CSV table of C-alpha atoms and ligand atoms in Angstrom, one decimal:
chain,number,residue,atom,x,y,z
B,1,MET,CA,1.2,-12.7,26.7
B,2,ILE,CA,2.4,-9.5,28.3
B,3,LYS,CA,0.1,-6.6,27.6
B,4,SER,CA,1.9,-3.3,27.6
B,5,GLU,CA,1.0,0.3,27.0
B,6,PRO,CA,0.6,1.3,23.4
B,7,ILE,CA,4.0,2.0,21.7
B,8,GLU,CA,4.6,5.7,21.5
B,9,ARG,CA,7.7,5.7,19.2
B,10,HIS,CA,10.6,3.5,18.2
B,11,VAL,CA,14.1,3.9,17.0
B,12,VAL,CA,16.5,1.7,15.1
B,13,TYR,CA,20.2,1.9,15.9
B,14,ARG,CA,22.9,1.2,13.4
B,15,THR,CA,25.9,-0.7,14.9
B,16,ASN,CA,29.1,-2.3,13.8
B,17,GLN,CA,28.8,-4.9,16.6
B,18,ASN,CA,29.1,-8.5,15.4
B,19,THR,CA,30.2,-7.4,11.9
B,20,ASP,CA,33.9,-8.1,11.7
B,21,MET,CA,34.3,-4.5,10.6
B,22,HIS,CA,37.7,-4.3,12.3
B,23,LEU,CA,39.2,-7.1,10.2
B,24,ILE,CA,41.3,-6.3,7.2
B,25,PRO,CA,42.1,-9.0,4.7
B,26,ALA,CA,45.9,-8.9,4.1
B,27,LYS,CA,49.1,-10.8,3.6
B,28,ILE,CA,51.4,-11.6,6.5
B,29,HIS,CA,54.2,-9.3,5.2
B,30,GLU,CA,51.8,-6.3,5.2
B,31,VAL,CA,50.8,-6.7,8.8
B,32,GLN,CA,51.2,-3.6,11.1
B,33,GLU,CA,50.9,-3.3,14.9
B,34,ASP,CA,47.5,-2.6,16.5
B,35,ARG,CA,45.4,-3.6,13.6
B,36,SER,CA,43.2,-6.6,13.0
B,37,TYR,CA,43.5,-8.9,10.1
B,38,ILE,CA,42.3,-11.9,8.2
B,39,LEU,CA,45.4,-13.8,7.1
B,40,ASP,CA,45.8,-17.0,5.1
B,41,GLY,CA,48.8,-19.2,5.7
B,42,ILE,CA,50.3,-22.6,6.5
B,43,VAL,CA,51.2,-23.7,10.0
B,44,SER,CA,55.0,-23.6,9.9
B,45,LYS,CA,55.8,-24.3,13.6
B,46,ALA,CA,53.6,-26.6,15.6
B,47,PRO,CA,51.6,-25.2,18.5
B,48,LYS,CA,53.2,-25.1,22.0
B,49,THR,CA,51.8,-24.2,25.3
B,50,ILE,CA,53.6,-21.3,27.1
B,51,THR,CA,53.5,-20.0,30.6
B,52,GLY,CA,50.0,-19.0,31.6
B,53,GLY,CA,48.4,-21.7,29.5
B,54,HIS,CA,48.5,-19.7,26.2
B,55,ILE,CA,49.0,-21.6,23.0
B,56,ILE,CA,51.2,-20.3,20.3
B,57,PHE,CA,52.1,-21.4,16.7
B,58,GLU,CA,53.8,-19.9,13.7
B,59,LEU,CA,51.9,-19.1,10.5
B,60,SER,CA,53.7,-18.6,7.2
B,61,GLU,CA,52.8,-17.4,3.8
B,62,ASN,CA,55.1,-16.7,0.9
B,63,GLY,CA,58.2,-16.5,3.0
B,64,ALA,CA,56.7,-14.2,5.7
B,65,ALA,CA,55.8,-15.6,9.1
B,66,ILE,CA,53.9,-14.4,12.2
B,67,GLU,CA,53.1,-15.9,15.5
B,68,CYS,CA,49.5,-16.6,16.4
B,69,VAL,CA,48.3,-17.0,20.0
B,70,ALA,CA,45.2,-18.4,21.7
B,71,PHE,CA,45.3,-16.8,25.1
B,72,GLU,CA,44.2,-18.7,28.2
B,73,PRO,CA,40.8,-16.9,28.5
B,74,THR,CA,39.8,-18.4,25.2
B,75,LYS,CA,39.4,-21.6,27.1
B,76,GLY,CA,38.1,-24.5,25.0
B,77,PHE,CA,39.1,-22.8,21.7
B,78,ARG,CA,42.7,-23.7,22.7
B,79,GLY,CA,41.8,-27.3,22.4
B,80,ILE,CA,41.4,-26.8,18.6
B,81,ILE,CA,44.6,-24.7,18.3
B,82,ARG,CA,46.6,-27.3,20.2
B,83,GLU,CA,45.7,-29.9,17.6
B,84,LEU,CA,47.1,-28.0,14.6
B,85,ARG,CA,50.2,-29.5,12.9
B,86,GLU,CA,52.8,-28.2,10.5
B,87,GLY,CA,51.5,-28.1,7.0
B,88,ASP,CA,47.9,-27.4,8.0
B,89,GLU,CA,46.3,-24.6,5.9
B,90,VAL,CA,44.4,-22.1,7.9
B,91,THR,CA,42.9,-18.6,7.8
B,92,VAL,CA,43.3,-16.7,11.1
B,93,PHE,CA,41.2,-13.7,12.3
B,94,GLY,CA,42.5,-11.4,15.0
B,95,SER,CA,44.3,-8.3,16.2
B,96,VAL,CA,48.1,-7.9,16.0
B,97,LYS,CA,50.0,-6.8,19.2
B,98,ASP,CA,53.8,-7.3,19.6
B,99,LYS,CA,53.9,-9.0,16.2
B,100,THR,CA,51.5,-11.7,17.3
B,101,VAL,CA,48.0,-12.4,16.1
B,102,ASN,CA,45.6,-12.6,19.0
B,103,LEU,CA,43.2,-15.2,17.7
B,104,GLU,CA,39.5,-14.5,17.6
B,105,LYS,CA,38.6,-17.1,15.0
B,106,ILE,CA,40.2,-19.6,12.8
B,107,ARG,CA,39.1,-21.4,9.7
B,108,ILE,CA,40.9,-24.7,9.0
B,109,ASN,CA,41.0,-25.0,5.3
B,110,SER,CA,42.9,-28.3,5.0
B,111,LEU,CA,44.6,-30.7,7.4
B,112,ASN,CA,48.0,-32.2,6.7
B,113,VAL,CA,47.5,-35.9,7.2
B,114,GLN,CA,50.8,-37.1,5.6
B,115,GLU,CA,53.9,-37.9,7.6
B,116,LEU,CA,57.2,-39.3,6.2
B,117,ARG,CA,58.3,-42.2,8.4
B,118,ASN,CA,60.8,-45.0,8.3
B,119,PRO,CA,59.2,-48.2,6.7
B,120,ILE,CA,58.1,-51.1,8.8
B,121,CYS,CA,59.9,-54.4,8.4
B,122,CYS,CA,59.4,-57.7,10.4
B,123,GLY,CA,56.7,-55.9,12.4
B,124,LYS,CA,59.0,-53.1,13.6
B,125,ARG,CA,60.0,-49.7,12.3
B,126,MET,CA,63.3,-49.7,10.5
B,127,LYS,CA,66.1,-47.7,12.2
B,128,SER,CA,68.1,-44.9,10.5
B,129,MET,CA,71.7,-45.8,10.0
B,130,GLY,CA,72.8,-42.1,10.0
B,131,LYS,CA,72.2,-39.1,7.9
B,132,GLY,CA,71.8,-40.0,4.2
B,133,GLN,CA,72.6,-43.7,4.8
B,134,GLY,CA,69.1,-45.3,4.7
B,135,LYS,CA,67.2,-47.4,7.2
B,136,ARG,CA,67.8,-50.9,8.4
B,137,CYS,CA,65.6,-53.6,9.9
B,138,GLU,CA,67.2,-54.6,13.2
B,139,LYS,CA,65.8,-58.1,12.8
B,140,CYS,CA,66.5,-59.2,9.2
B,141,GLY,CA,69.0,-56.7,8.2
B,142,ALA,CA,67.0,-55.4,5.2
B,143,VAL,CA,67.9,-51.9,4.0
B,144,SER,CA,65.7,-49.3,2.6
B,145,LYS,CA,66.6,-45.9,1.3
B,146,GLU,CA,63.1,-44.4,1.2
B,147,GLN,CA,60.9,-43.2,3.8
B,148,VAL,CA,57.2,-43.9,3.4
B,149,ASN,CA,54.2,-41.5,3.6
B,150,GLU,CA,51.8,-42.5,6.3
B,151,ILE,CA,48.4,-41.1,7.2
B,152,VAL,CA,48.4,-39.3,10.6
B,153,PRO,CA,45.1,-39.6,12.4
B,154,ARG,CA,43.7,-36.1,13.4
B,155,ARG,CA,41.4,-35.1,16.2
B,156,ILE,CA,40.2,-31.9,14.6
B,157,SER,CA,38.2,-31.3,11.4
B,158,GLN,CA,38.2,-28.7,8.7
B,159,GLY,CA,35.9,-25.9,9.5
B,160,PHE,CA,35.4,-22.6,11.3
B,161,TYR,CA,36.1,-22.2,15.0
B,162,GLU,CA,35.7,-19.1,17.3
B,163,VAL,CA,36.5,-18.2,20.8
B,164,PRO,CA,33.7,-18.6,23.4
B,165,PRO,CA,31.4,-15.7,24.0
B,166,CYS,CA,33.2,-14.8,27.2
B,167,ALA,CA,36.4,-14.0,25.2
B,168,ARG,CA,34.7,-12.4,22.2
B,169,ARG,CA,35.1,-8.8,21.2
B,170,HIS,CA,31.9,-6.9,20.6
B,171,LEU,CA,33.0,-6.3,17.0
B,172,ALA,CA,33.6,-10.0,16.2
B,173,LYS,CA,31.1,-11.5,13.9
B,174,PRO,CA,29.9,-14.8,15.4
B,175,ILE,CA,30.2,-17.8,13.0
B,176,ILE,CA,26.5,-18.3,13.2
B,177,ARG,CA,26.1,-15.0,11.3
B,178,TYR,CA,28.2,-16.2,8.3
B,179,SER,CA,26.1,-17.7,5.6
M,1,ZN,ZN1,63.0,-57.1,8.5
């Protein structure tokens, strides 16, 4: 609706903004300080909240491990990170400082929904009788050697997650630009 003067000239800029140009696909054991990476791995230590509201977990791949952190300014993104569990398979995106990946994005490739637990008997969970000695039902005295695999309910889904725009680097490619 706005009528402007006739266009005199125009120019197209080439930019690396929103391209992920800074990210190098690599293995954890290859990681160097002050570079940015895409790393595959398995959550090997569950997330914990540290002073300042940052959330940290350990990622492992082929015997190498690195800590990953979602800093407080990443706000709601931390809610996803907090829900990760040991055994989850993820791909992390971010820069490395002090041997720690500063998370910009994460792709959750698979969620570990299995957990080994003592079996249930007489409506209660059997109690361990000591290391390597099996479990016993406190009510009926039944003994079981095996633990059972149970399904753990998860509050997050597989998928791609990114920090909010207020915490995003200008180089970071927004997920909406992935096809
Ligand atoms: Zn029983």
